[in-house]
Amino acid sequence: MKNTKIAVGLLTAAAMTAGMASTAMAAGTLNFGCQNYAGGSVNPLFQESSAWNAMRYGVTEGLFKFTDSMEIEPWIAESYEVSEDHKTWTIKIKDGLKFSDGCDLTASKVAESLQWDMTEGPNGQSRPNKYLEYSAQISADDETNTVTIVTETAYVNLMKNLAHPTMAIVDVADSTEPEHAIIGSGPYKIDNYTEEVGYDLSANENFREPVPYDNVKLLYMGDATAKAMALRNGQVDLVENITNVGDIQSLMDDPDYTVDIATGVRTGFSWVNFEGALGNDAVRQAVMMAIDDETICTSPLIGGLYNAGCSVLPSNLEYGYDTLVDPYAFDLEGANKILDDAGIVDTDGDGIRELDGQNIVLKYSFYDNRLLKEFSQAHHLYLDMIGIGIDENESDSETCWSELENHDYDLSNNNWTTVGTGDPTAFLSNWYSKDANYSSYSNEEYDALYEELQVEMDHEKRVEIITRMQQILIDDAAVLVDGYYKSSMIYSKNVAEAHIHTADYYWLSTEIKPAE
Amino acid sequence: MKKQNFFLKYKSFTFFSILGILIILTAIFAPVVTKGVSPTEGNLLFGLQPPSAEHIFGTDKLGRDIFTRVIYGARTSLSATFTVVIIIFLVGTMLGILAGYFGGWVDIVIMRIADMMIAFPGLVLAIAVAGILGASVKNAIIALSLVSWTKYARLARSLVLKIRNRDFVAAAIVTGSKTPYMLFRYMFPNTITTLVITAATDIGTMMLELSSLSFLGFGAKAPAPEWGLMLNEGRPYIQAAPWLMIYPGIAIFIVVVVFNMLGDSLRDILDPRDE
């Protein structure tokens, strides 16, 4: 009988403990609502967005990390040394680090991860060679815990390139399912993935410092209003980038929520495909002139969440924005005149001008994110006024990306980070005709300047080159710029603090802590 | 005994016919009703304005007048709905009559195809078809027609089967009536009443389904003024600017109710069981 009582008592105590543990677990759960990019993949080599996913979710880390002034600070690496010719880089890895599966994060593991980028990179779409050439020689010394990279090309600062999410360090050998279960060294590890729903993450017990949350429930929410409503009714504690002007304004006015907005380094812009009707100079120039970007950005449609501008690089960067001249500033009459003078007129009276006997109807691809849909529709409104038709083609980010790669568009609206490596060289390579060249744009002077930029180490001269490259793109009407985006993080009283970083690679980090 | 005026006798039919005609006239004379305002032109600076004397239904995010878009939306919605109903009425009835009259393998082939279509939930199949064809009003009409003709085919077939073996039919064949004559003179008139009632009551249903397809992004494409699409575009602003959804929603509600009631009152007149 006594034994039975003891057993019952133990069971009760065990049940109570379990209950308390469950409560503690619930208190340590962060519910985070965010957009689904790259179909939820976290494989850094699948797409650039999937590399971002892994780092944004707090799963992977890079050798270095960008500060808000886009300088680098040590992350997995402790320090680095570079040879005079900028071709030999020696990186000291921090001692005692581990991956989330418990494996030691050694110099060999770092080399293995970088080597994986080199060998598997061509099979994915992330193009790691934008950051480190495929021919780079990578070796590791576990004794000194250093990795040495020898390149044929001289890099201005290879460490900034290696801080990009594509070059995140992963446990290659144990990441048997990289698409949805990549193993990194970040504060959180992946427990479960549900298609179109999101990830269940938990604290990485091998992380070098205490992780604020036991669990993170990461929920995909493509709709800005859904994010706002989920935040208001307590389904989530934290969301990124509510782009609906009305919703974000009401949350800013509500003392129960905190909105952290940063003028980042993102540009909203439409790729211009030179293979179609936009290959015609007059059509392209008229398109640029017909659109009043200042009015769009300040209108209730965008609500000031973008700053207007004419260059692909944000005006707040140091690349000579003030010296740029926009020959195609808003001028509806001018736009009509350019088309009329070029003989591109509406002969059949249907309201749409014809080029080579065909109505000019541009396929405008976009997806509903960061107000891209709103910009595309506003552009449509303006282009109607000069007799250029638009076929609005709304899809998801993955389809948009695929259309971009296959040049299956006339205009394709995107929002990209411009100085992803703290420097715009990689971003500017998008218009270098010998690279991926999504828009089939080609300008010899631009190509030459890009090649010069790759080897130029002097900062002042680099700024000069970059400024000139921007002016060439403006003069050629090569890019339709929406404006410069302001990113945001919005959180309830359940969260003590969250911050949107300039680089926008770091969403879930140890900075985000539960409220006391 | 004085014969009662038809319109006074069927007050419900008269009332909803007048409303239905008013809706159709509004659609036809949309430019007059909206005083020449374009449904696709907007001014961004006047976006998301609440209802006022200048814009009685307010403006949408692109500064377009919602009243104008709702009125023009009647054109798109009504023309698309009538097109679907006419297509499914003609195709379904024709196939049903053929299946019922000829029987045998013609009946088997037509009815098995109809069974296949019925096996799927209508709107889901329509979404699949519209998804494959691409978003446009034309493709939404094709998708809905493809999945909705079966009801008419089955009804027509059953009505034809009821008379197919009657003596007067046999007599007509024996006296040398040719097949087309049999189909149009004997079979078709025997189905028409029931099928017209079905078509009238289908107008509301088809309008809702077309709006659903547009709402889901498989029908009309922006910037077309179409009620389903307008609901979709207003959805992100449901809290900040609810008038973006309220007025297209009311328009759908009114038109669907009017045409459903018109169909019901027509059934009251034509359905022999009520006599």
XYZ file of N, CA and C in Angstrom, chain A residues 12 173 203 232 234 289 333 371 407:
27
model
N 2.304 11.707 -9.858
C 1.719 13.051 -9.796
C 2.799 14.111 -9.969
N 28.785 17.393 -44.882
C 28.725 15.931 -44.777
C 27.416 15.457 -44.145
N 16.016 25.795 -30.342
C 17.309 26.364 -29.949
C 18.441 25.374 -30.230
N -2.063 41.234 -34.657
C -3.061 41.870 -33.789
C -3.822 40.852 -32.940
N -2.662 37.988 -31.949
C -1.749 37.230 -31.105
C -1.277 35.909 -31.674
N 10.233 58.011 -69.346
C 9.737 59.389 -69.197
C 8.270 59.445 -68.783
N 4.441 64.562 -72.042
C 4.434 65.102 -73.411
C 5.691 64.681 -74.144
N 5.472 45.815 -52.158
C 4.756 46.792 -52.984
C 5.107 46.716 -54.475
N 14.351 34.869 -69.832
C 14.090 36.105 -70.596
C 12.655 36.125 -71.113
